Tab-separated table of C-alpha atoms in Angstrom:
chain	number	residue	atom	x	y	z
A	315	MET	CA	111.164	72.242	99.905
A	316	ARG	CA	111.344	70.258	102.838
A	317	ILE	CA	109.446	71.676	105.315
A	318	LEU	CA	108.931	71.301	109.269
A	319	VAL	CA	105.321	71.709	110.140
A	320	ALA	CA	104.726	72.807	113.959
A	321	MET	CA	102.000	70.539	114.435
A	322	SER	CA	99.841	70.781	118.033
A	323	GLY	CA	96.634	69.342	117.358
A	324	GLY	CA	94.226	72.200	116.356
A	325	VAL	CA	92.802	73.543	113.264
A	326	ASP	CA	94.939	76.229	112.115
A	327	SER	CA	98.330	74.244	112.040
A	328	SER	CA	96.606	71.161	110.581
A	329	VAL	CA	95.439	73.951	108.104
A	330	VAL	CA	99.475	74.853	107.254
A	331	ALA	CA	100.617	70.784	107.261
A	332	GLY	CA	97.678	70.499	103.928
A	333	LEU	CA	98.321	73.722	102.120
A	334	LEU	CA	101.740	73.030	102.131
A	335	ALA	CA	101.339	69.906	100.913
A	336	GLU	CA	99.066	70.275	98.461
A	337	GLU	CA	101.925	73.023	96.949
A	338	GLY	CA	104.004	69.911	96.731
A	339	HIS	CA	106.195	70.690	99.442
A	340	GLU	CA	108.153	67.723	101.411
A	341	VAL	CA	106.484	68.261	104.500
A	342	VAL	CA	107.068	66.645	107.937
A	343	GLY	CA	104.744	67.495	111.124
A	344	ALA	CA	106.041	67.333	114.846
A	345	THR	CA	104.250	68.376	117.575
A	346	LEU	CA	105.913	68.967	121.317
A	347	GLN	CA	104.528	67.362	124.218
A	348	LEU	CA	104.620	70.129	126.854
A	349	TYR	CA	102.499	69.363	130.271
A	350	ASP	CA	99.711	66.582	130.558
A	351	HIS	CA	98.344	66.944	133.812
A	352	GLY	CA	95.621	64.598	134.025
A	353	ALA	CA	92.887	66.720	133.106
A	354	ALA	CA	94.595	68.873	129.918
A	355	VAL	CA	93.506	65.356	128.327
A	356	GLN	CA	89.795	65.840	127.880
A	357	LYS	CA	90.148	70.107	128.663
A	358	LYS	CA	88.712	71.507	125.048
A	359	GLY	CA	90.709	74.051	124.228
A	360	ALA	CA	94.388	72.918	124.913
A	361	CYS	CA	97.009	72.644	123.018
A	362	CYS	CA	100.114	69.867	122.654
A	363	ALA	CA	98.665	67.316	125.142
A	364	GLY	CA	96.439	63.885	125.458
A	365	GLN	CA	93.813	64.408	123.038
A	366	ASP	CA	96.001	67.079	120.995
A	367	ILE	CA	99.037	64.365	120.035
A	368	HIS	CA	96.206	62.093	118.747
A	369	ASP	CA	95.011	64.520	116.625
A	370	ALA	CA	97.651	66.077	115.106
A	371	ARG	CA	98.827	62.165	114.302
A	372	ASN	CA	95.485	61.811	113.053
A	373	VAL	CA	95.579	64.661	110.737
A	374	ALA	CA	98.905	63.879	109.601
A	375	ASP	CA	97.753	60.139	108.291
A	376	ARG	CA	94.964	62.308	106.275
A	377	LEU	CA	97.444	63.628	104.910
A	378	GLY	CA	100.289	61.189	104.214
A	379	ILE	CA	102.911	62.811	106.135
A	380	PRO	CA	105.591	61.741	108.852
A	381	HIS	CA	104.815	62.818	111.980
A	382	TYR	CA	107.083	62.657	115.118
A	383	VAL	CA	106.028	63.693	118.836
A	384	LEU	CA	109.037	65.423	121.077
A	385	ASP	CA	108.914	65.507	124.630
A	386	ARG	CA	109.642	68.640	125.994
A	387	GLU	CA	108.031	68.486	129.657
A	388	GLN	CA	110.875	69.158	131.726
A	389	VAL	CA	112.183	72.076	129.311
A	390	PHE	CA	108.540	73.353	129.354
A	391	ARG	CA	108.573	72.905	133.550
A	392	ARG	CA	111.386	74.916	133.445
A	393	GLU	CA	111.382	77.697	131.055
A	394	VAL	CA	107.698	78.155	130.893
A	395	ILE	CA	105.493	77.096	133.758
A	396	GLY	CA	108.554	78.337	136.075
A	397	ASP	CA	109.182	81.473	134.927
A	398	PHE	CA	105.290	82.248	134.835
A	399	ALA	CA	105.015	81.469	138.641
A	400	ASP	CA	108.386	83.772	138.996
A	401	THR	CA	107.029	86.896	137.746
A	402	TYR	CA	103.946	86.331	139.880
A	403	ALA	CA	106.279	85.816	142.682
A	404	ARG	CA	108.244	88.967	141.460
A	405	GLY	CA	104.936	91.112	141.717
A	406	GLU	CA	104.888	90.759	137.718
A	407	THR	CA	102.399	89.669	135.378
A	408	PRO	CA	103.756	86.842	132.813
A	409	VAL	CA	103.383	87.146	128.966
A	410	PRO	CA	103.434	82.740	128.767
A	411	CYS	CA	102.361	82.582	125.386
A	412	ILE	CA	105.942	84.629	124.126
A	413	ARG	CA	107.960	82.678	126.557
A	414	CYS	CA	106.502	79.323	124.628
A	415	ASN	CA	107.443	80.760	121.037
A	416	GLN	CA	110.742	82.220	122.258
A	417	THR	CA	111.434	78.749	123.722
A	418	VAL	CA	110.450	75.233	123.279
A	419	LYS	CA	108.411	76.285	120.098
A	420	PHE	CA	111.703	78.488	117.532
A	421	ARG	CA	114.323	78.035	119.521
A	422	ASP	CA	113.830	73.668	119.957
A	423	LEU	CA	111.728	73.365	116.355
A	424	VAL	CA	114.587	74.848	114.523
A	425	ALA	CA	117.133	73.010	115.660
A	426	LEU	CA	115.250	69.896	115.066
A	427	ALA	CA	114.190	71.076	111.387
A	428	ARG	CA	117.734	71.900	110.522
A	429	ASP	CA	118.835	68.348	112.085
A	430	LEU	CA	116.273	66.880	109.234
A	431	GLY	CA	117.390	68.556	106.436
A	432	CYS	CA	114.532	70.698	106.396
A	433	GLU	CA	114.473	74.233	104.135
A	434	ALA	CA	111.902	75.986	107.019
A	435	LEU	CA	109.923	75.534	109.679
A	436	ALA	CA	106.045	76.998	109.477
A	437	THR	CA	104.005	77.221	112.300
A	438	GLY	CA	100.058	78.043	112.209
A	439	HIS	CA	100.406	81.733	113.862
A	440	TYR	CA	98.486	84.465	112.272
A	441	ALA	CA	101.351	86.871	111.290
A	442	ARG	CA	103.001	87.895	108.252
A	443	ARG	CA	106.643	86.827	107.136
A	444	VAL	CA	107.467	89.538	103.885
A	445	ALA	CA	110.994	89.246	102.296
A	446	GLY	CA	112.726	92.936	102.972
A	447	PRO	CA	115.642	94.727	101.662
A	448	GLN	CA	117.865	93.563	104.652
A	449	GLY	CA	116.278	90.269	104.979
A	450	ALA	CA	112.590	88.952	106.622
A	451	GLU	CA	110.557	90.573	108.305
A	452	LEU	CA	107.647	90.418	110.581
A	453	HIS	CA	103.973	91.799	110.220
A	454	ARG	CA	101.188	91.812	111.082
A	455	ALA	CA	98.639	89.500	109.890
A	456	ALA	CA	95.562	90.719	107.501
A	457	ASP	CA	92.956	89.536	109.789
A	458	THR	CA	93.429	92.138	113.031
A	459	ALA	CA	91.477	90.314	115.313
A	460	ARG	CA	93.097	87.257	115.374
A	461	ASP	CA	97.153	88.738	114.439
A	462	GLN	CA	100.030	87.180	116.905
A	463	SER	CA	102.438	89.241	115.810
A	464	TYR	CA	102.753	90.733	119.195
A	465	PHE	CA	103.239	86.618	120.554
A	466	LEU	CA	106.467	86.560	118.372
A	467	ALA	CA	108.306	89.781	119.042
A	468	ALA	CA	110.960	87.927	120.670
A	469	THR	CA	111.755	85.572	117.346
A	470	THR	CA	114.945	86.247	116.325
A	471	GLN	CA	116.251	87.929	113.263
A	472	ASP	CA	117.710	84.256	112.888
A	473	GLN	CA	114.336	81.415	113.462
A	474	LEU	CA	112.570	84.238	111.840
A	475	GLU	CA	114.344	83.883	108.370
A	476	PHE	CA	113.558	80.210	108.923
A	477	ALA	CA	109.953	80.347	109.859
A	478	ARG	CA	106.928	80.324	107.776
A	479	PHE	CA	103.737	81.628	108.529
A	480	PRO	CA	100.928	80.524	106.066
A	481	LEU	CA	97.847	81.935	107.875
A	482	GLY	CA	98.688	85.344	107.766
A	483	GLY	CA	97.441	86.487	104.849
A	484	PHE	CA	93.597	84.699	105.877
A	485	PRO	CA	90.606	87.084	106.173
A	486	ASP	CA	89.611	85.424	108.903
A	487	LYS	CA	89.121	81.981	110.485
A	488	ALA	CA	86.260	80.881	108.928
A	489	ALA	CA	88.183	80.947	105.606
A	490	VAL	CA	90.753	78.461	107.320
A	491	ARG	CA	87.390	76.658	108.366
A	492	ALA	CA	86.937	76.134	104.817
A	493	VAL	CA	90.027	74.456	103.869
A	494	ALA	CA	90.097	72.432	107.064
A	495	ALA	CA	86.708	70.951	105.789
A	496	ARG	CA	88.079	71.052	101.515
A	497	PHE	CA	90.606	68.824	102.887
A	498	GLY	CA	88.735	66.254	105.219
A	499	LEU	CA	90.650	66.947	108.032
A	500	PRO	CA	89.118	65.772	111.209
A	501	VAL	CA	89.669	68.874	113.317
A	502	ALA	CA	87.860	71.177	111.025
A	503	GLU	CA	85.223	72.210	113.858
A	504	LYS	CA	88.058	71.670	116.236
A	505	PRO	CA	87.425	74.665	119.158
A	506	ASP	CA	89.986	77.370	119.736
A	507	SER	CA	92.430	76.922	122.177
A	508	GLN	CA	91.431	78.933	125.231
A	509	ASP	CA	93.189	80.813	128.352
A	510	ILE	CA	96.254	79.717	129.205
A	511	CYS	CA	96.700	75.496	127.636
A	512	PHE	CA	98.724	74.731	131.348
A	513	VAL	CA	96.067	75.819	133.369
A	514	PRO	CA	93.734	73.747	133.898
A	515	GLU	CA	89.929	75.587	134.409
A	516	GLY	CA	91.731	78.901	134.413
A	517	ARG	CA	93.108	78.772	137.626
A	518	TYR	CA	96.194	79.766	137.622
A	519	ASP	CA	96.707	80.521	141.504
A	520	SER	CA	96.485	77.151	142.222
A	521	LEU	CA	99.263	76.243	139.604
A	522	VAL	CA	101.445	79.230	141.471
A	523	ALA	CA	100.691	78.010	144.627
A	524	LYS	CA	102.436	74.467	144.123
A	525	LEU	CA	105.818	76.290	142.689
A	526	ARG	CA	105.826	79.282	144.381
A	527	PRO	CA	104.190	79.640	148.179
A	528	ASP	CA	105.480	83.068	148.599
A	529	ALA	CA	103.175	83.702	146.397
A	530	VAL	CA	100.419	83.183	147.713
A	531	ALA	CA	100.750	84.188	150.997
A	532	ALA	CA	98.855	86.868	152.924
A	533	GLY	CA	99.280	90.455	152.875
A	534	GLU	CA	97.961	94.345	153.081
A	535	VAL	CA	95.867	96.108	151.044
A	536	VAL	CA	97.189	99.290	150.759
A	537	HIS	CA	96.346	102.574	149.298
A	538	ALA	CA	98.944	104.497	147.650
A	539	ASP	CA	98.666	107.208	150.105
A	540	GLY	CA	99.925	104.820	152.688
A	541	ARG	CA	96.802	103.688	154.278
A	542	VAL	CA	95.653	99.783	155.440
A	543	LEU	CA	92.803	99.421	153.257
A	544	GLY	CA	92.147	95.216	153.716
A	545	GLY	CA	93.736	91.926	152.932
A	546	HIS	CA	94.655	89.207	150.144
A	547	GLU	CA	95.548	85.683	150.125
A	548	GLY	CA	98.574	86.443	147.722
A	549	ILE	CA	100.270	88.957	145.312
A	550	ALA	CA	99.561	86.352	142.527
A	551	ARG	CA	96.026	86.761	142.352
A	552	PHE	CA	96.939	90.498	141.188
A	553	THR	CA	98.171	92.685	138.140
A	554	VAL	CA	98.136	96.205	137.354
A	555	GLY	CA	95.832	97.549	136.586
A	556	GLN	CA	93.127	95.048	138.266
A	557	GLY	CA	89.617	96.332	139.244
A	558	ARG	CA	87.951	93.374	140.805
A	559	GLY	CA	88.858	90.919	143.640
A	560	LEU	CA	89.560	93.891	145.810
A	561	GLY	CA	86.579	93.435	148.681
A	562	THR	CA	86.265	96.055	150.587
A	563	ALA	CA	89.180	97.801	149.100
A	564	SER	CA	88.142	98.069	146.027
A	565	TRP	CA	86.433	101.749	147.112
A	566	ASP	CA	87.494	104.886	148.609
A	567	GLY	CA	84.992	107.002	149.303
A	568	GLN	CA	83.830	108.489	145.851
A	569	GLU	CA	86.542	106.863	144.046
A	570	LYS	CA	86.661	103.122	142.643
A	571	LEU	CA	89.860	101.583	143.501
A	572	TYR	CA	92.332	100.072	140.868
A	573	VAL	CA	95.859	97.358	141.241
A	574	ALA	CA	99.234	100.290	141.115
A	575	GLY	CA	101.397	98.312	141.915
A	576	VAL	CA	102.520	94.881	143.669
A	577	ASP	CA	104.926	95.049	146.509
A	578	PRO	CA	106.500	91.390	146.929
A	579	SER	CA	109.044	92.831	149.414
A	580	ARG	CA	106.632	93.495	151.671
A	581	ARG	CA	103.958	91.346	149.743
A	582	ARG	CA	101.363	94.515	149.586
A	583	VAL	CA	98.798	95.369	146.837
A	584	VAL	CA	98.953	98.401	146.039
A	585	VAL	CA	95.544	100.841	144.784
A	586	ALA	CA	94.766	103.743	143.620
A	587	PRO	CA	92.126	105.815	141.396
A	588	ARG	CA	92.479	104.546	137.934
A	589	GLY	CA	93.474	108.251	137.290
A	590	ALA	CA	97.219	107.606	139.225
A	591	LEU	CA	97.155	104.707	137.289
A	592	GLU	CA	98.293	105.916	134.101
A	593	SER	CA	101.941	106.975	132.966
A	594	THR	CA	103.513	108.029	129.611
A	595	GLU	CA	106.465	106.327	130.335
A	596	ALA	CA	107.195	102.906	130.405
A	597	GLU	CA	110.505	100.728	130.286
A	598	ALA	CA	111.363	97.234	128.321
A	599	GLY	CA	114.023	95.087	128.908
A	600	GLU	CA	115.353	92.192	127.289
A	601	VAL	CA	114.613	93.642	123.932
A	602	ASN	CA	114.367	91.505	120.535
A	603	TRP	CA	115.438	93.883	117.953
A	604	LEU	CA	114.244	92.816	114.444
A	605	ILE	CA	115.794	96.068	112.900
A	606	GLU	CA	119.298	97.601	113.688
A	607	PRO	CA	119.606	98.893	117.248
A	608	PRO	CA	119.064	102.708	116.656
A	609	VAL	CA	120.898	104.994	117.768
A	610	ALA	CA	118.698	107.860	118.570
A	611	PRO	CA	115.309	108.062	119.540
A	612	PHE	CA	112.721	107.292	116.761
A	613	ARG	CA	108.615	107.528	116.498
A	614	CYS	CA	106.732	104.466	116.498
A	615	ALA	CA	103.403	102.660	118.218
A	616	VAL	CA	103.370	100.725	120.854
A	617	LYS	CA	101.430	97.877	122.415
A	618	LEU	CA	101.693	97.312	126.080
A	619	ARG	CA	99.188	94.419	125.934
A	620	ALA	CA	98.244	91.545	123.360
A	621	ARG	CA	94.436	93.467	123.353
A	622	GLU	CA	94.737	96.397	123.047
A	623	VAL	CA	95.131	99.187	119.605
A	624	PRO	CA	99.003	100.480	119.379
A	625	ARG	CA	99.132	103.610	120.381
A	626	ALA	CA	101.806	106.207	119.171
A	627	ALA	CA	104.912	106.663	121.127
A	628	THR	CA	108.614	107.565	121.121
A	629	VAL	CA	111.111	105.002	122.369
A	630	ALA	CA	114.787	105.664	123.154
A	631	TRP	CA	117.251	102.914	123.160
A	632	ASP	CA	119.849	102.672	125.760
A	633	ALA	CA	122.265	100.543	124.778
A	634	ALA	CA	124.157	101.005	128.366
A	635	ALA	CA	121.437	99.962	130.174
A	636	ARG	CA	120.301	97.816	127.515
A	637	LEU	CA	116.522	99.572	128.061
A	638	ALA	CA	114.066	100.603	125.592
A	639	ARG	CA	112.577	103.325	127.147
A	640	VAL	CA	109.023	104.335	126.052
A	641	THR	CA	107.472	107.805	126.224
A	642	LEU	CA	103.886	107.080	125.461
A	643	ASP	CA	101.899	110.477	123.552
A	644	GLU	CA	98.837	109.828	125.780
A	645	PRO	CA	99.325	108.280	129.228
A	646	GLY	CA	99.117	104.099	129.778
A	647	ILE	CA	98.823	101.502	132.382
A	648	VAL	CA	102.147	99.881	132.701
A	649	ALA	CA	102.136	95.983	133.508
A	650	PRO	CA	105.577	94.886	134.628
A	651	GLY	CA	106.290	91.811	132.809
A	652	GLN	CA	103.930	92.648	130.403
A	653	ALA	CA	105.439	92.709	126.212
A	654	CYS	CA	106.604	95.697	124.521
A	655	VAL	CA	106.013	95.189	121.456
A	656	MET	CA	106.981	97.952	118.615
A	657	TYR	CA	105.327	98.798	115.598
A	658	ASP	CA	106.293	100.693	111.870
A	659	GLY	CA	102.741	100.377	110.727
A	660	ASP	CA	101.858	96.402	110.094
A	661	ARG	CA	105.619	95.534	110.913
A	662	VAL	CA	107.365	94.537	113.968
A	663	LEU	CA	110.362	96.477	115.022
A	664	GLY	CA	111.033	94.661	118.468
A	665	GLY	CA	110.225	94.322	121.625
A	666	GLY	CA	110.943	93.521	124.808
A	667	PHE	CA	109.242	93.107	128.711
A	668	LEU	CA	108.309	96.170	130.843
A	669	ARG	CA	110.149	96.943	133.726
A	670	ALA	CA	108.878	98.960	136.576
A	671	ALA	CA	110.594	102.491	136.518
A	672	GLY	CA	114.094	102.747	137.140
A	673	SER	CA	115.076	98.763	137.246
A	674	VAL	CA	117.685	97.689	135.097
A	675	ASP	CA	117.467	94.470	132.987
A	676	SER	CA	118.703	91.233	134.041
A	677	THR	CA	118.422	88.626	130.679
A	678	ARG	CA	117.391	85.485	131.679
A	679	ALA	CA	118.801	82.124	130.740
A	680	ALA	CA	115.769	81.304	128.633
A	681	ALA	CA	116.352	84.363	126.155
C-alpha cells in the first residue's frame, strides 16, 4: 500500500516508517510543524518543532522515502493551545494530547493522506487496531505501561478504519529501540517526549497567563464548609485532587486538604478532606462512540485519568442530553475536563470529557 506515516522526529514514528518500508509498502513521511517558541528548538523531549523536524527529515533520507513538512501552527494554536488555556479558565483540567490527536493529527493528516492517494495513515502510538466483525476496533497496546489508547478515544470510526498502529504489539520500548538500531536510525537513542510538548520547562501557568490572564488572577482558597482559609494566584494553577501548592490552606486541624473544586466565576479554589472529593457519579460530554451508542445501561471499565487503572462501572447513555452518565462501583476523584474512556477488556468502546454533575454538553467546534 501507499501509506502516510506521521513522523514526529522521535524513535517511535521513525521505527514505524522503517518497518513499513521494510515490508514493501510505498511510505510517505509527513511532519507537522505545530509550534516553535524558541526554547522548543533545543528542548529535549519535545516534538513537532525545531530539531525534531530535522530529525524526521534525516530519518526519511536514511530510509529513502519522501518527506513533507506541514505548517499547522495557527490551527494548533487555536484548537489545542487555545483550548488548553480556555479549559483552565473554566476551572477544568485539559488533556491536550487528546485534542491534538482529535484535530491536527488525525483530522488533518487523514485528509492529507487521502489527497496523496494513500490507503492508510500510520502513527507511532502504542495502541492496537483490531479488525472486528463490525469494522476496525481500538484496543490497548501489548505494553500496558505505554498504552496510549486513552489519548486516542476521540478518534472517529472513519479515522480508525484508515489508521494503523504498528507498535501496538511490541512488548516494550527496548524492543522498539532495538529495531531503530537495526535500521541505523540517527534517533535510536533519542529521549522520549516529556510532559506537555508545547510548554517550555513545564511552566504551563505562564502560557495560560498570556492567553487567559483572568485564569491567573488572585482569589480565595475556601473550605467546603465556607471558611476562607487563604489566597491563591490564579485558578489555572489548581486541579481537582491536587494537594500541593495550597500553602496554609493545605491543613485543617488534623486533616490534610485537597482541591475539591474550582469556581471560575468567583475565582475561588474549594478545598476539602480527601474523602469528600470522592464520588461514585460522573458525567461525560462530547462522547465519541466506537460502538453503536447503547440504548440501555451497560457494564464496562472506565479510566478517569490517563495513568490510572480502569475501574468497574455502569454507564448509561442519555441521548437527549448527549451525556454518558457513569456510576462507579468504587468511589473515585472526578476532575472535570479530563477524559472518561470506556473499555470492554482491552477494547475501547468510546470516550468523552468529564463534566461537573448536572452540566449540559456543548460540543466544541474542534470536535
